[in-house]
JSON list of C-alpha atoms in Angstrom, two decimals:
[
{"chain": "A", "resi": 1, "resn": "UNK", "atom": "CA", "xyz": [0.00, 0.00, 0.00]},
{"chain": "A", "resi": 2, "resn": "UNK", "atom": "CA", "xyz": [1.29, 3.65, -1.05]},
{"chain": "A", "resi": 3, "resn": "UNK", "atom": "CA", "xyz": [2.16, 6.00, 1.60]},
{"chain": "A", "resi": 4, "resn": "UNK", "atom": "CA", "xyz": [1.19, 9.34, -0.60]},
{"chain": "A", "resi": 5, "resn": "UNK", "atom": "CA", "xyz": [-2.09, 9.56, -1.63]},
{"chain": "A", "resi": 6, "resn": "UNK", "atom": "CA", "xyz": [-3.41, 9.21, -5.08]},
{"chain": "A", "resi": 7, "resn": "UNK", "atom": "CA", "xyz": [-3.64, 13.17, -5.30]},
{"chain": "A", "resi": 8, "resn": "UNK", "atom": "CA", "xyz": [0.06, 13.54, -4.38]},
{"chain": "A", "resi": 9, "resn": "UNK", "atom": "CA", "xyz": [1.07, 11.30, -7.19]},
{"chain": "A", "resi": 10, "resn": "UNK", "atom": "CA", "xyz": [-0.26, 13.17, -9.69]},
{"chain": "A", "resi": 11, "resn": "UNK", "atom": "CA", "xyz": [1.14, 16.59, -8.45]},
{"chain": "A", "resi": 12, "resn": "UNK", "atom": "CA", "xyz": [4.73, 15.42, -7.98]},
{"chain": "A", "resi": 13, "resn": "UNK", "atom": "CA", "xyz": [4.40, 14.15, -11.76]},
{"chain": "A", "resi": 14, "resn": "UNK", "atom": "CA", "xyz": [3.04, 17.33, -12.98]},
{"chain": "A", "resi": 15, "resn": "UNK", "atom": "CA", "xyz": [6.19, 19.10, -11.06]},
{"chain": "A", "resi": 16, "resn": "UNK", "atom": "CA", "xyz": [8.65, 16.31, -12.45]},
{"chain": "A", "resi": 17, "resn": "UNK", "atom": "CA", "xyz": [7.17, 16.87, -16.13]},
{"chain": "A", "resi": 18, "resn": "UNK", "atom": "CA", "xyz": [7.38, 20.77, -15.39]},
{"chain": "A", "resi": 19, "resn": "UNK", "atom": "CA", "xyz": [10.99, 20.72, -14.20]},
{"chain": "A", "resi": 20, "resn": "UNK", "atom": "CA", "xyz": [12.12, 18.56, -17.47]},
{"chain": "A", "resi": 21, "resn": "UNK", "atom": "CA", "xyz": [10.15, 21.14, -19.50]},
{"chain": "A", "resi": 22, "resn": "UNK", "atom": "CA", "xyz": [12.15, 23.85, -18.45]},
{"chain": "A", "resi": 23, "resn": "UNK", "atom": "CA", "xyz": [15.87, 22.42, -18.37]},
{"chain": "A", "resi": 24, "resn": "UNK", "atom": "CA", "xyz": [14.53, 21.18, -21.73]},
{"chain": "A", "resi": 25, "resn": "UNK", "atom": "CA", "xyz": [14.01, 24.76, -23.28]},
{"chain": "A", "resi": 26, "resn": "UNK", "atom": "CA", "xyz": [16.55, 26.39, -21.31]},
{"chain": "A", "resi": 27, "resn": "UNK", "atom": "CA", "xyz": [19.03, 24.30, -22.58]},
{"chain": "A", "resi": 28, "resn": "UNK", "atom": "CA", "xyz": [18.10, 24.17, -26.22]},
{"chain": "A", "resi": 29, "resn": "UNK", "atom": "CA", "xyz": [20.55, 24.89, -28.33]},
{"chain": "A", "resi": 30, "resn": "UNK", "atom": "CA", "xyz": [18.68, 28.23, -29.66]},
{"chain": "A", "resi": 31, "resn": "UNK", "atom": "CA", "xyz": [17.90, 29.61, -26.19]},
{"chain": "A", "resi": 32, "resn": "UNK", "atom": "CA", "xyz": [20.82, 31.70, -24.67]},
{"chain": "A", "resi": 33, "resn": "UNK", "atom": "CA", "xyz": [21.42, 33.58, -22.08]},
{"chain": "A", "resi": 34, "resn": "UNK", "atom": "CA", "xyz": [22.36, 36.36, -24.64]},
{"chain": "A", "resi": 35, "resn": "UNK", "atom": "CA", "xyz": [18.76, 36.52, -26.43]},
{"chain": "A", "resi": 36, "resn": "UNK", "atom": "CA", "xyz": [17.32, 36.68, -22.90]},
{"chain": "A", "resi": 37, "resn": "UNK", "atom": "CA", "xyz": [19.23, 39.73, -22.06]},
{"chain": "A", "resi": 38, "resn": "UNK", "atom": "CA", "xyz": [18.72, 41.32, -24.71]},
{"chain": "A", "resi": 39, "resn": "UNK", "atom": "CA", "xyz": [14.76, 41.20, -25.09]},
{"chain": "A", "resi": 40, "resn": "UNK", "atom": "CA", "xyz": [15.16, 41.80, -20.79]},
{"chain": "A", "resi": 41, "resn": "UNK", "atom": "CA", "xyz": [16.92, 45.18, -21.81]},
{"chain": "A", "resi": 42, "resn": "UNK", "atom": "CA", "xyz": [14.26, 45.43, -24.60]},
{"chain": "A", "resi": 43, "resn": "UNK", "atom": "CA", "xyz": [11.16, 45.25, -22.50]},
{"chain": "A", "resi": 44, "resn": "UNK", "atom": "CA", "xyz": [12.87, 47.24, -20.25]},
{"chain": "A", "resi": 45, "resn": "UNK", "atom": "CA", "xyz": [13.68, 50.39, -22.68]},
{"chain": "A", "resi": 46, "resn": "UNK", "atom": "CA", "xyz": [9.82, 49.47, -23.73]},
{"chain": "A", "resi": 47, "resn": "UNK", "atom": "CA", "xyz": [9.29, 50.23, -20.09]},
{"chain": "A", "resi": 48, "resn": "UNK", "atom": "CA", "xyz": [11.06, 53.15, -19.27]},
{"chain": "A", "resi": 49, "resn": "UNK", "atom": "CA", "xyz": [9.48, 54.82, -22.70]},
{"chain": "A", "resi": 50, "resn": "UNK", "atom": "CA", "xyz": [6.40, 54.43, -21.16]},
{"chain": "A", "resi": 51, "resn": "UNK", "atom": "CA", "xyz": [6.92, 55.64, -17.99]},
{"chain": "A", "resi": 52, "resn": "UNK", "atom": "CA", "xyz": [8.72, 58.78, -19.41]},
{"chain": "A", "resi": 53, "resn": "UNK", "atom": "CA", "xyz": [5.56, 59.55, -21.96]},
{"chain": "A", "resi": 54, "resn": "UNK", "atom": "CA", "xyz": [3.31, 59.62, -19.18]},
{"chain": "A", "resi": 55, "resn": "UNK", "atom": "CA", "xyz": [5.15, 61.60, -17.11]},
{"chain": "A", "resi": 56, "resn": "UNK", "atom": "CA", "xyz": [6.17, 64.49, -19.51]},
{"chain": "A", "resi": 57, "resn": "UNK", "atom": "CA", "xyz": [1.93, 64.21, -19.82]},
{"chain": "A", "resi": 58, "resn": "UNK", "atom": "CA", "xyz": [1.62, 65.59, -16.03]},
{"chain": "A", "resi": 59, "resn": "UNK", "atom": "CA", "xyz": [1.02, 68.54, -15.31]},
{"chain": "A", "resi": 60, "resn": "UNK", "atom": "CA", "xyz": [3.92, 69.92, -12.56]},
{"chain": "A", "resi": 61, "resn": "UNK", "atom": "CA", "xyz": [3.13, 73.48, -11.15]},
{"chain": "A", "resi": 62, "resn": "UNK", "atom": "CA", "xyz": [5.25, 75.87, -8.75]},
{"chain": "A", "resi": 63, "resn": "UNK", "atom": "CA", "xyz": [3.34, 75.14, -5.01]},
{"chain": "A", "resi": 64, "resn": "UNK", "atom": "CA", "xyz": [2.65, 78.74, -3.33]},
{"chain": "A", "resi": 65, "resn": "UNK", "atom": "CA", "xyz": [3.94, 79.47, -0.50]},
{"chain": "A", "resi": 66, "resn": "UNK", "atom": "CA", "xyz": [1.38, 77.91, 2.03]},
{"chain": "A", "resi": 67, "resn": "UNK", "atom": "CA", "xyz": [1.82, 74.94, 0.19]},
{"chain": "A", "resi": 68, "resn": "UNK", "atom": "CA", "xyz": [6.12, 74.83, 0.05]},
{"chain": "A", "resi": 69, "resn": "UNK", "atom": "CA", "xyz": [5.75, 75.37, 4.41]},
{"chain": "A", "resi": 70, "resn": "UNK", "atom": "CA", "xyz": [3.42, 72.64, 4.63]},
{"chain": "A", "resi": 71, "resn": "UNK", "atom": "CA", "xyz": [5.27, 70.24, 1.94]},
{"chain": "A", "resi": 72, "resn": "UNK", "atom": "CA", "xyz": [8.92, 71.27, 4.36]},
{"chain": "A", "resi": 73, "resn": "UNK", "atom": "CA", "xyz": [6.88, 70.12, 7.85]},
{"chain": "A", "resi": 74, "resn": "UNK", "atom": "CA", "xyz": [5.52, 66.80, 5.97]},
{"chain": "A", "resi": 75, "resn": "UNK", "atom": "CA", "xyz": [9.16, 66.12, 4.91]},
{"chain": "A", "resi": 76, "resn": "UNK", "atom": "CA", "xyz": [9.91, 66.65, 8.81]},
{"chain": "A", "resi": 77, "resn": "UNK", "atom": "CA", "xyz": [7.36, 64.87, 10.09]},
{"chain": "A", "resi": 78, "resn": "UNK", "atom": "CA", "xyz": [7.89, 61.72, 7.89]},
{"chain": "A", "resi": 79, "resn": "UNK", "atom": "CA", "xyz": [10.68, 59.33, 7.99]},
{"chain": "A", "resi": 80, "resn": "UNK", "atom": "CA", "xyz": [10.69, 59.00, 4.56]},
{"chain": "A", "resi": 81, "resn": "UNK", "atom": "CA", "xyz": [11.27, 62.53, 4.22]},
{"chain": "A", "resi": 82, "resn": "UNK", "atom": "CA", "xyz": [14.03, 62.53, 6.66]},
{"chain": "A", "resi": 83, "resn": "UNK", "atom": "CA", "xyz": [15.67, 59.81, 4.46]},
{"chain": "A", "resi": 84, "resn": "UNK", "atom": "CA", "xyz": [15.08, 62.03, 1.46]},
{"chain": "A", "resi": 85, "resn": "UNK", "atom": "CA", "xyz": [16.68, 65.19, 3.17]},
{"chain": "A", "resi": 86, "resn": "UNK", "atom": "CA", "xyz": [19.65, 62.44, 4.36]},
{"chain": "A", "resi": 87, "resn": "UNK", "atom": "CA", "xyz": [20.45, 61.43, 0.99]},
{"chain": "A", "resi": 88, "resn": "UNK", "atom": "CA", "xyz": [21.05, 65.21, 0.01]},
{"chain": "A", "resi": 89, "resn": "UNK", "atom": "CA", "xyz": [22.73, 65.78, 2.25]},
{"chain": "A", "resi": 90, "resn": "UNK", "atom": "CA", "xyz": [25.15, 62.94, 1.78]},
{"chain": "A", "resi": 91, "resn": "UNK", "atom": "CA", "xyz": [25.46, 63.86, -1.43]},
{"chain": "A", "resi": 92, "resn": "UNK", "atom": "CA", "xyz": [26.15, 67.90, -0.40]},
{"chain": "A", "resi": 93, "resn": "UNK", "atom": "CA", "xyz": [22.85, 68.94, -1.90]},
{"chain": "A", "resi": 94, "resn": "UNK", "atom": "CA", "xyz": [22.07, 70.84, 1.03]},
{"chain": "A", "resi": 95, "resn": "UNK", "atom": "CA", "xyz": [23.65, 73.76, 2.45]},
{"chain": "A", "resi": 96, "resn": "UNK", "atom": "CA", "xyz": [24.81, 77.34, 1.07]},
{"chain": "A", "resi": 97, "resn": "UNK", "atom": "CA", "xyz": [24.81, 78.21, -2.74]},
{"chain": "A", "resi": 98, "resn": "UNK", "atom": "CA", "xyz": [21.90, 75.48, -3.20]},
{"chain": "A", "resi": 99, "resn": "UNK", "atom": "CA", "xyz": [18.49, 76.96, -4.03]},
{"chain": "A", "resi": 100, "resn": "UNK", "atom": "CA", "xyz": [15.23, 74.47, -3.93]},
{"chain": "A", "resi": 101, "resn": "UNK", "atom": "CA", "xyz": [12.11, 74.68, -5.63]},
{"chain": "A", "resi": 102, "resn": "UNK", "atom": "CA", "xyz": [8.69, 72.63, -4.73]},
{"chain": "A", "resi": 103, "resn": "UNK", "atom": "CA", "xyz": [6.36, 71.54, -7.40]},
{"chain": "A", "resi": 104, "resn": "UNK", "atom": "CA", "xyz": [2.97, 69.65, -6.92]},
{"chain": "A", "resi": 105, "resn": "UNK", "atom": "CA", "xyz": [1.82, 67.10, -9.74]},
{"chain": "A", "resi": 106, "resn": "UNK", "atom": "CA", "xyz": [-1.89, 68.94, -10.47]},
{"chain": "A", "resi": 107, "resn": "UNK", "atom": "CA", "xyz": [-2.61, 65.64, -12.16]},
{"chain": "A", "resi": 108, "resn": "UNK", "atom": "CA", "xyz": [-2.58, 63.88, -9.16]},
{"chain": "A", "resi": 109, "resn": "UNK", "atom": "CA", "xyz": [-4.09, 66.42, -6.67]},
{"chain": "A", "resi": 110, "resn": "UNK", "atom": "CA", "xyz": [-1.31, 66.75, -4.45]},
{"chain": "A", "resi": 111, "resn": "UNK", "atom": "CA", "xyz": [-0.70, 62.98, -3.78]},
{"chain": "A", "resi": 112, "resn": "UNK", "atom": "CA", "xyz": [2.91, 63.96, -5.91]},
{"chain": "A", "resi": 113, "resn": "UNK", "atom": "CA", "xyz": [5.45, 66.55, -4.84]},
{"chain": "A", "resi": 114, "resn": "UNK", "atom": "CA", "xyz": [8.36, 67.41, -6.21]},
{"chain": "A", "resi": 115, "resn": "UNK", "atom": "CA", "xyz": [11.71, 69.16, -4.51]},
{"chain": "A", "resi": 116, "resn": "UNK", "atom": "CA", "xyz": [14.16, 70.51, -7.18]},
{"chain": "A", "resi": 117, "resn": "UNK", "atom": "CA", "xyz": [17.70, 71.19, -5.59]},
{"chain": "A", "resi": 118, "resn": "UNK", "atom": "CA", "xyz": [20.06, 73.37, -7.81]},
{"chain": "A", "resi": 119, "resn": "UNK", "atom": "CA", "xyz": [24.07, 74.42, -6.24]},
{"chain": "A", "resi": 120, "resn": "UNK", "atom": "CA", "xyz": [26.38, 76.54, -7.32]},
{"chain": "A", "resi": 121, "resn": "UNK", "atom": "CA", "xyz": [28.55, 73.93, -8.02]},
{"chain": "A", "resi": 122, "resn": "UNK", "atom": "CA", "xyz": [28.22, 70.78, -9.28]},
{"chain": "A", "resi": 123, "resn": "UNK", "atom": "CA", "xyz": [27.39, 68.35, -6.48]},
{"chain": "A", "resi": 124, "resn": "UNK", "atom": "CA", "xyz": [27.08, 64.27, -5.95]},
{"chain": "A", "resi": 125, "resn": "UNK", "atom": "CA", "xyz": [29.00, 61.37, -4.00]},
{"chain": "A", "resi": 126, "resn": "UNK", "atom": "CA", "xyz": [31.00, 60.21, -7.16]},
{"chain": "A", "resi": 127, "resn": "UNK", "atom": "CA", "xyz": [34.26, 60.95, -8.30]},
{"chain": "A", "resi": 128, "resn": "UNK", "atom": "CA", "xyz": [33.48, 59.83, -11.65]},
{"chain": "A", "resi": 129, "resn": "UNK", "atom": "CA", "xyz": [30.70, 62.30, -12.04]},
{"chain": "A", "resi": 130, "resn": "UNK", "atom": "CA", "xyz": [29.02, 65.36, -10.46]},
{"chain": "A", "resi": 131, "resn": "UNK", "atom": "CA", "xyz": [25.68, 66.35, -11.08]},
{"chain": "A", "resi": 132, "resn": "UNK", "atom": "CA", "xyz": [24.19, 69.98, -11.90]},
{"chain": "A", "resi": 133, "resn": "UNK", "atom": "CA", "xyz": [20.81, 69.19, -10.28]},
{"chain": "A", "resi": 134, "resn": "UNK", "atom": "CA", "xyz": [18.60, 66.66, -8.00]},
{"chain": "A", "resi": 135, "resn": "UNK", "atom": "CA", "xyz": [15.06, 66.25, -8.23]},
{"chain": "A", "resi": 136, "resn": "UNK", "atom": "CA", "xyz": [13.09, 64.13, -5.05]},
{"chain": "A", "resi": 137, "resn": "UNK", "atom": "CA", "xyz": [9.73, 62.66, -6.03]},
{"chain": "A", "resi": 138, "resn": "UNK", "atom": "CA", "xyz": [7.66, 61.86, -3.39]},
{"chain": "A", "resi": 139, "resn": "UNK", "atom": "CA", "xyz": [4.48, 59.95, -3.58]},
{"chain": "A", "resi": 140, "resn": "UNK", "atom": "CA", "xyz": [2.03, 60.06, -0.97]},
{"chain": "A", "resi": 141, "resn": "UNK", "atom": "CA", "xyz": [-0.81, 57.90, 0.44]},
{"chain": "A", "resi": 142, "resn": "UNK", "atom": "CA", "xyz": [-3.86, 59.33, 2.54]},
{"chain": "A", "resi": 143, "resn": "UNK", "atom": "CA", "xyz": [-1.25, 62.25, 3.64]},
{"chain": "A", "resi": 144, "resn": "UNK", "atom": "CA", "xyz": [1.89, 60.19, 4.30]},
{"chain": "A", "resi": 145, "resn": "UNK", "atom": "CA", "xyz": [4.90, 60.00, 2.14]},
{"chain": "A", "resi": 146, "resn": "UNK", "atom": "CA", "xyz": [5.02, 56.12, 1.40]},
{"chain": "A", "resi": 147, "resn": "UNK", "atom": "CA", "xyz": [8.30, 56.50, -0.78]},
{"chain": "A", "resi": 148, "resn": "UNK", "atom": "CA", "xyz": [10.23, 59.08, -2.64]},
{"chain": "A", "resi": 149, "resn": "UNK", "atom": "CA", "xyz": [12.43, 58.72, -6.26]},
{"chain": "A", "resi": 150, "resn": "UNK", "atom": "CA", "xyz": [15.53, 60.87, -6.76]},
{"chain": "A", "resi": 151, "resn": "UNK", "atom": "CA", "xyz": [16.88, 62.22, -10.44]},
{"chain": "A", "resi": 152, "resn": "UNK", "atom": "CA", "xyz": [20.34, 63.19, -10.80]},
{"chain": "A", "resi": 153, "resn": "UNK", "atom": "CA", "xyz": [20.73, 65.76, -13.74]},
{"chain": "A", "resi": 154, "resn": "UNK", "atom": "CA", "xyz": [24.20, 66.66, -15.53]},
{"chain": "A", "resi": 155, "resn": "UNK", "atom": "CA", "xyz": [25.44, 66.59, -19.08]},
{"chain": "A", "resi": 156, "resn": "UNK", "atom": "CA", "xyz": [26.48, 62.97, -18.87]},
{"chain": "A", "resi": 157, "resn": "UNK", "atom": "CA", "xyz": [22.55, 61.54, -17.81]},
{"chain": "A", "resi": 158, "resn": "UNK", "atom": "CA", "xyz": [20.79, 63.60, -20.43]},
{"chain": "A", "resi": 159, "resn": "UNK", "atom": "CA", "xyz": [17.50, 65.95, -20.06]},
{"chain": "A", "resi": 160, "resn": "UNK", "atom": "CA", "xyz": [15.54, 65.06, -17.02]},
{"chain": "A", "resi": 161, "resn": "UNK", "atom": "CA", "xyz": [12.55, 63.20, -17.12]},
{"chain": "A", "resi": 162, "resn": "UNK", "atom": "CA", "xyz": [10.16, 65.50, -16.18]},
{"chain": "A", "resi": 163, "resn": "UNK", "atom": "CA", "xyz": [9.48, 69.01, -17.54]},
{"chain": "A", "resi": 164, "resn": "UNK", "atom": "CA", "xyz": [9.07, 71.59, -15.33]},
{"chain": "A", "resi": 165, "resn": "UNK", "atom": "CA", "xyz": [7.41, 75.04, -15.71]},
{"chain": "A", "resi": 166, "resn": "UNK", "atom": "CA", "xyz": [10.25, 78.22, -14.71]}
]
């Protein structure tokens, strides 16, 4: 008499026949690592057009002043916002000679903000490159800064992914 029940048979073969099935294909001869990268970094680019086209679509305007002290005390009151203000710092974004502007994404009625840091002087932790500009995204849920995304601008990265009005 079997130990495993009928029901277990038949899953372990589907999992056997599903395991040969995939060192079959990913050892044919006309699968290779190579093509897999490259239609990876394809689907990325595909990806990353996307995301750029709809974000050139918001529309980013200059918060007034009411709104720029209430954006600086939810950046203090947040920990993600203290992160934010940590990694410019590290990377000498804050301090004299840096001016920063605050943007709200109308598109999304307030639930995106946008700091804009601009030096002096080039800025940034590498030696290999220093960057002109750094832009903090921060996205927001019910009121609360669940995460932030930071753009570093020079020469060498290209135009920055968002448009933003003077």
């Amino acid at each position: 008499m079997s130990v495993y029940p009928v029901k277990n048979k038949l899953y372990y073969l589907k999992l056997i026949i599903t395991i040969l099935v995939t060192s079959l294909i990913f050892n044919s001869p006309n699968y290779t690592a190579k093509n897999s990268s490259k239609s990876t970094i394809a689907a990325e680019n595909n990806e990353r057009s996307v995301i750029l086209l709809a974000q050139s679509r918001q529309q980013w305007r200059s918060m007034t002043n009411a709104e720029k002290a209430k954006e600086i005390e939810s950046l203090i009151d947040s920990s993600m916002g203290i992160a934010a203000l940590n990694q410019l710092a590290l990377e000498g974004f804050i301090g004299f000679g840096c001016n920063r502007r605050f943007y709200v994404n109308e598109q999304f009625g307030g639930a995106q903000s946008l700091m804009q840091v601009k030096c002096n002087q080039p800025k940034g932790t590498s030696t290999a490159i220093q960057y002109n500009e750094i832009r903090v995204i921060f996205n927001r849920f019910e009121g609360n800064i669940e995460n932030f995304e930071i753009e570093r601008i020079s020469p060498e990265t290209g135009p920055p992914k968002i448009r933003l009005p003077e």
